């Protein structure tokens, strides 16, 4: 199916564990983004990537690691999960940084 | 630093009425402004994108306007329907920082 997919859709993990959220897009968009959405904060950019092997920090990058070895995939890793990282995570893609972005369905992550 | 505000946080309107959603931003040097729709438990869907040089954009029953000098954008929805119930977010891309800055959204409920 064409579009942007995220997996898993729901995840519960314990404090201190490593967890990886997956994002896959089929449009061959150059840019990919990871956001988190929290009540009262709206969407905040964690990391973004302009192309394979090119990544950059967003507004709230601490505690997260990204990689992009292939254009279509942009995984987000929480190296040692904390309760403050409980959130809904959205992946998005787009042709250019400031242009229209297409969002995935989100991953609801709970850190206990 | 660009800040984006959407007031009110929630709005209820009877079906059939026309309505206006508001978005304000602090830095008028914007590249573009986008309006998104988010249904509960889903990702964001792009509705309209207004370039800095434009005053408005229309798509079906939706019309978005932009007034950079006053730091405001409005999303006008004509003849509202229950299917319009969702959270509407605006996001701004600024010159010098093209990454999107999101507002916290207005949750719209259309009452049948």
CSV table of C-alpha atoms in Angstrom, one decimal:
chain,number,residue,atom,x,y,z
A,1,UNK,CA,0.0,0.0,0.0
A,2,UNK,CA,1.2,3.4,-0.8
A,3,UNK,CA,1.7,5.9,2.0
A,4,UNK,CA,3.5,6.2,5.3
A,5,UNK,CA,3.2,3.5,7.9
A,6,UNK,CA,4.4,3.3,11.5
A,7,UNK,CA,4.9,0.2,13.7
A,8,UNK,CA,4.1,-0.7,16.3
A,9,UNK,CA,0.9,1.3,16.7
A,10,UNK,CA,0.9,0.8,20.5
A,11,UNK,CA,3.8,-0.1,22.8
A,12,UNK,CA,4.2,-0.4,26.5
A,13,UNK,CA,7.8,-0.6,27.8
A,14,UNK,CA,9.6,-0.2,31.1
A,15,UNK,CA,11.9,2.5,32.2
A,16,UNK,CA,15.5,1.9,31.1
A,17,UNK,CA,14.6,-0.3,28.2
A,18,UNK,CA,15.6,0.4,24.6
A,19,UNK,CA,12.7,0.7,22.1
A,20,UNK,CA,12.7,1.4,18.4
A,21,UNK,CA,9.7,2.9,16.5
A,22,UNK,CA,9.6,2.2,12.8
A,23,UNK,CA,8.6,4.4,10.0
A,24,UNK,CA,8.3,3.5,6.3
A,25,UNK,CA,7.2,5.6,3.3
A,26,UNK,CA,6.5,4.6,-0.2
A,27,UNK,CA,6.6,8.0,-1.9
A,28,UNK,CA,10.4,8.4,-2.1
A,29,UNK,CA,10.1,11.7,-0.3
A,30,UNK,CA,13.5,13.2,0.5
A,31,UNK,CA,12.5,14.5,3.9
A,32,UNK,CA,11.3,12.5,6.9
A,33,UNK,CA,10.4,13.8,10.3
A,34,UNK,CA,9.7,12.5,13.8
A,35,UNK,CA,7.3,14.4,16.1
A,36,UNK,CA,5.9,13.8,19.5
A,37,UNK,CA,2.5,15.0,20.6
A,38,UNK,CA,1.7,15.8,24.2
A,39,UNK,CA,-1.2,17.5,25.8
A,40,UNK,CA,-0.5,21.2,26.2
A,41,UNK,CA,2.5,21.1,23.9
A,42,UNK,CA,1.2,20.3,20.5
A,43,UNK,CA,3.5,18.7,18.1
A,44,UNK,CA,7.2,19.1,18.7
A,45,UNK,CA,9.9,18.0,16.2
A,46,UNK,CA,12.4,15.5,17.5
A,47,UNK,CA,14.6,14.8,14.5
A,48,UNK,CA,14.4,15.1,10.8
A,49,UNK,CA,16.3,13.8,7.8
A,50,UNK,CA,16.9,15.5,4.4
A,51,UNK,CA,18.1,12.3,2.7
A,52,UNK,CA,19.7,9.0,3.4
A,53,UNK,CA,22.5,9.4,5.9
A,54,UNK,CA,21.6,13.0,6.6
A,55,UNK,CA,19.9,13.7,9.9
A,56,UNK,CA,19.5,16.8,12.1
A,57,UNK,CA,18.1,17.6,15.5
A,58,UNK,CA,14.8,19.2,16.1
A,59,UNK,CA,13.4,21.0,19.1
A,60,UNK,CA,13.5,18.0,21.6
A,61,UNK,CA,16.2,15.5,20.5
A,62,UNK,CA,17.6,14.5,23.9
A,63,UNK,CA,17.2,10.8,24.7
A,64,UNK,CA,16.5,9.8,21.0
A,65,UNK,CA,18.6,8.4,18.2
A,66,UNK,CA,17.7,8.2,14.6
A,67,UNK,CA,19.3,6.7,11.5
A,68,UNK,CA,18.4,6.7,7.8
A,69,UNK,CA,20.3,4.1,5.8
A,70,UNK,CA,17.5,3.9,3.1
A,71,UNK,CA,15.3,6.7,1.8
A,72,UNK,CA,12.1,4.9,2.7
A,73,UNK,CA,12.9,4.1,6.4
A,74,UNK,CA,13.5,6.4,9.3
A,75,UNK,CA,13.6,4.5,12.7
A,76,UNK,CA,13.5,6.3,16.0
A,77,UNK,CA,15.2,4.7,19.0
A,78,UNK,CA,14.8,5.5,22.6
A,79,UNK,CA,18.1,4.3,24.0
A,80,UNK,CA,16.9,4.2,27.7
A,81,UNK,CA,13.3,5.0,27.9
A,82,UNK,CA,12.0,7.4,30.6
A,83,UNK,CA,8.5,8.1,31.8
A,84,UNK,CA,8.7,11.6,30.3
A,85,UNK,CA,9.0,9.9,26.9
A,86,UNK,CA,5.4,8.6,27.2
A,87,UNK,CA,3.7,10.2,24.3
A,88,UNK,CA,2.2,9.8,20.8
A,89,UNK,CA,4.9,9.7,18.2
A,90,UNK,CA,4.2,10.7,14.6
A,91,UNK,CA,6.4,10.1,11.6
A,92,UNK,CA,5.9,12.4,8.5
A,93,UNK,CA,7.5,12.8,5.1
A,94,UNK,CA,7.6,15.5,2.4
A,95,UNK,CA,9.4,16.6,-0.7
A,96,UNK,CA,11.0,19.7,0.9
A,97,UNK,CA,11.5,20.9,4.5
A,98,UNK,CA,8.9,23.7,4.5
A,99,UNK,CA,6.3,22.1,2.1
A,100,UNK,CA,3.4,19.8,2.6
A,101,UNK,CA,4.0,17.0,5.0
A,102,UNK,CA,2.3,13.6,5.1
A,103,UNK,CA,1.8,12.0,8.4
A,104,UNK,CA,1.6,8.4,9.6
A,105,UNK,CA,-1.0,7.1,12.0
A,106,UNK,CA,1.1,7.5,15.0
A,107,UNK,CA,2.6,5.2,17.7
A,108,UNK,CA,1.2,5.5,21.3
A,109,UNK,CA,4.2,4.7,23.6
A,110,UNK,CA,3.7,4.2,27.3
A,111,UNK,CA,6.8,4.0,29.6
A,112,UNK,CA,6.0,2.5,33.0
B,1,UNK,CA,11.5,32.1,18.3
B,2,UNK,CA,8.3,31.6,16.5
B,3,UNK,CA,5.2,30.9,18.7
B,4,UNK,CA,1.9,29.8,17.3
B,5,UNK,CA,-1.3,30.1,19.3
B,6,UNK,CA,-4.8,28.8,18.6
B,7,UNK,CA,-7.7,30.1,20.5
B,8,UNK,CA,-10.2,28.7,21.6
B,9,UNK,CA,-8.9,25.3,22.4
B,10,UNK,CA,-12.4,23.8,21.8
B,11,UNK,CA,-15.5,25.0,19.9
B,12,UNK,CA,-19.0,23.5,19.5
B,13,UNK,CA,-21.2,24.7,16.6
B,14,UNK,CA,-24.6,23.5,15.4
B,15,UNK,CA,-24.6,21.7,12.0
B,16,UNK,CA,-25.1,24.0,9.0
B,17,UNK,CA,-23.4,27.1,10.5
B,18,UNK,CA,-20.4,28.8,9.0
B,19,UNK,CA,-17.4,29.0,11.4
B,20,UNK,CA,-14.0,30.5,11.7
B,21,UNK,CA,-10.9,29.0,13.4
B,22,UNK,CA,-8.1,31.3,14.5
B,23,UNK,CA,-4.3,31.0,14.4
B,24,UNK,CA,-1.9,33.7,15.5
B,25,UNK,CA,1.9,33.7,15.2
B,26,UNK,CA,4.6,36.0,16.7
B,27,UNK,CA,7.1,36.4,13.8
B,28,UNK,CA,5.6,37.7,10.6
B,29,UNK,CA,8.6,36.6,8.5
B,30,UNK,CA,7.0,33.4,7.5
B,31,UNK,CA,7.6,31.2,4.6
B,32,UNK,CA,4.2,29.5,4.6
B,33,UNK,CA,1.4,28.5,6.8
B,34,UNK,CA,-0.4,25.2,6.8
B,35,UNK,CA,-3.7,24.0,8.2
B,36,UNK,CA,-4.1,20.3,9.2
B,37,UNK,CA,-6.9,18.2,10.4
B,38,UNK,CA,-6.5,15.5,13.0
B,39,UNK,CA,-9.2,12.9,13.8
B,40,UNK,CA,-9.1,11.1,17.2
B,41,UNK,CA,-6.4,8.4,17.3
B,42,UNK,CA,-5.2,9.3,13.8
B,43,UNK,CA,-2.4,11.2,12.1
B,44,UNK,CA,-2.6,14.7,10.6
B,45,UNK,CA,-4.0,15.4,7.2
B,46,UNK,CA,-2.9,18.5,5.3
B,47,UNK,CA,-5.9,20.7,4.4
B,48,UNK,CA,-4.4,23.9,2.9
B,49,UNK,CA,-1.0,25.5,2.5
B,50,UNK,CA,-0.7,29.3,2.0
B,51,UNK,CA,2.5,30.7,0.7
B,52,UNK,CA,3.9,33.9,2.2
B,53,UNK,CA,3.0,35.8,-1.0
B,54,UNK,CA,-0.7,34.7,-0.9
B,55,UNK,CA,-3.6,36.1,0.9
B,56,UNK,CA,-5.9,33.0,0.8
B,57,UNK,CA,-6.4,29.5,-0.4
B,58,UNK,CA,-9.6,27.6,-1.0
B,59,UNK,CA,-10.5,23.9,-1.1
B,60,UNK,CA,-14.2,23.0,-1.3
B,61,UNK,CA,-15.9,24.4,1.8
B,62,UNK,CA,-12.6,25.5,3.3
B,63,UNK,CA,-11.0,28.9,2.9
B,64,UNK,CA,-7.8,29.9,4.7
B,65,UNK,CA,-6.6,33.5,4.9
B,66,UNK,CA,-3.3,34.9,5.8
B,67,UNK,CA,-2.5,38.4,7.2
B,68,UNK,CA,1.2,38.5,7.9
B,69,UNK,CA,1.2,42.1,9.2
B,70,UNK,CA,-1.2,41.2,12.0
B,71,UNK,CA,0.3,37.7,12.5
B,72,UNK,CA,-3.0,36.0,11.9
B,73,UNK,CA,-4.6,33.2,9.8
B,74,UNK,CA,-8.2,32.1,9.8
B,75,UNK,CA,-9.7,28.9,8.5
B,76,UNK,CA,-13.3,29.4,7.4
B,77,UNK,CA,-15.6,26.4,7.2
B,78,UNK,CA,-18.8,26.9,5.3
B,79,UNK,CA,-22.0,25.0,6.0
B,80,UNK,CA,-20.5,22.8,8.7
B,81,UNK,CA,-21.3,19.1,8.9
B,82,UNK,CA,-20.8,16.5,11.6
B,83,UNK,CA,-18.0,15.0,9.6
B,84,UNK,CA,-16.1,18.2,10.1
B,85,UNK,CA,-15.7,17.3,13.8
B,86,UNK,CA,-11.9,17.0,14.4
B,87,UNK,CA,-9.0,18.9,15.8
B,88,UNK,CA,-7.6,21.6,13.5
B,89,UNK,CA,-4.0,22.6,13.8
B,90,UNK,CA,-2.1,25.3,12.1
B,91,UNK,CA,1.7,25.2,11.5
B,92,UNK,CA,4.1,27.9,10.4
B,93,UNK,CA,7.4,27.7,8.5
B,94,UNK,CA,9.6,30.8,9.0
B,95,UNK,CA,12.4,32.3,7.0
B,96,UNK,CA,15.7,31.2,8.6
B,97,UNK,CA,13.9,28.2,10.3
B,98,UNK,CA,11.8,26.4,7.8
B,99,UNK,CA,10.9,23.6,10.2
B,100,UNK,CA,7.2,23.7,11.1
B,101,UNK,CA,6.1,25.2,14.4
B,102,UNK,CA,2.7,23.9,15.4
B,103,UNK,CA,-0.1,25.4,17.4
B,104,UNK,CA,-1.9,23.3,20.0
B,105,UNK,CA,-5.0,23.1,17.9
B,106,UNK,CA,-8.8,23.8,18.2
B,107,UNK,CA,-11.0,20.8,18.9
B,108,UNK,CA,-14.2,21.4,16.8
B,109,UNK,CA,-17.4,19.6,17.5
B,110,UNK,CA,-20.3,20.0,15.1
B,111,UNK,CA,-23.6,19.3,16.8
B,112,UNK,CA,-26.2,17.5,14.6
